[in-house]
C-alpha cells in the first residue's frame, strides 16, 4: 500500500511537464539538480533553529531589552477565586453580561468585582513585554540576514532583471550551491516557526499565521521538487524585504521609542504594499502564470503552484487591509494614545481597571486630557 502511494505521489505528470521524467533531472556532466531527499535535513535544522533562538533570546535579546530600557507594565493579579477560575478555564474568558451576573451571585462578588477579576485574569495570560521584544528581535535578525543573503544569491543572476530568464531551459536548470543553502535555511526557519507557533505571542490573526506558514512550507518544498528554483528564490527574497522592517518597528515600540517606531512603520507599510500588492501579483505571479505556457502545456504542478500563490496573495490582501487601517488611524491621529504610538491591529489591547470609567467618559464626553489612556509604557526620547 505504501509503495502504491509512493508511486502515485511521485508520478512525473504531477510534478513535471509532459515528455519529461525524473531521469532528465539526474546529476550529470557537472550539473546538479534539486532532489526531494535534500529536504530531510530541514527538520533537524528546524530544531537547531529553536535552540539557536533560545540562546539568542537569552544572551542577546534580553540584554538588549535592558539597554533599551524595555519596561513591563504593572499588572494587578486577580484575587484567587475558585468559582471564577473554574468558569475562566472551562467556559469562557469573556463572560456575557448574564453570565457575569450569575457568577456574581455564585461567588459572592459584585458585578463590578467580577468584571474587574476577568480583566485582570486575562491580562495575566497575556505575554509580557519582554517576551514580545525577544520574539521580535529574533525574527528581525533572521529576516534581515535572510534578505541580505537572498539578494546576494539573486542580484547577479539574469532572471533578476529579466523574468523570462526564469524559465529559460526549464526544467533542465542546474542548481547552484548558494540556491541550495538559501532554500534549506529558509525552509528550516519556517518549520521552526510552525513548531513554535503554539508558544509564541498569539495575535488576532493566529489562524492566518498558521495558514501562511503551511502555505509557505508547501510552496518552498514544491518549488524545490519541481525545480522552480529560480522563481522560488525571487519569491522568498521579495517576502523578506519587508518583514524585518515590521519586526524592527515592534522592537522600538516595545522599547518606547515612539517616533522611531512610527517612522519605520510608514516605511514598512510602503514596502509591504509595493512588494506584496504590486510586484508579487503583477510581476512574479505574471511570470509564473503566463511565461511557462510559452514553453509547455499546463500540468498539475503548474496549477498547484499558482493556486498556492493565490492563497499567499489572499493573506497579503488581508494583512494589507490591517496595515492600511493602521496607517489611516495614524494619519488621522486616532491610532495614537497619549504617547502617540500606532497600535497593532492584530494585537489584543491591554485592559486596565479603569476601562469602565474610560468607556463612561467616552459616552458622556471627552476625557480631561482629550485621549483615553492606552498604555503606561515608559517613554524614551529618540
Short mmCIF file of N, CA, C and O in Angstrom, two decimals, residues 88 117 218:
data_model
loop_
_atom_site.label_atom_id
_atom_site.label_comp_id
_atom_site.label_asym_id
_atom_site.label_seq_id
_atom_site.Cartn_x
_atom_site.Cartn_y
_atom_site.Cartn_z
N UNK A 88 -13.50 30.56 34.08
CA UNK A 88 -12.48 31.11 33.17
C UNK A 88 -11.78 30.00 32.39
O UNK A 88 -11.57 30.11 31.18
N UNK A 117 -12.20 41.20 37.93
CA UNK A 117 -11.44 39.96 38.08
C UNK A 117 -11.10 39.37 36.73
O UNK A 117 -9.96 38.94 36.51
N UNK A 218 4.75 24.52 1.97
CA UNK A 218 4.33 23.76 0.79
C UNK A 218 4.91 24.37 -0.48
O UNK A 218 5.43 23.67 -1.35
#
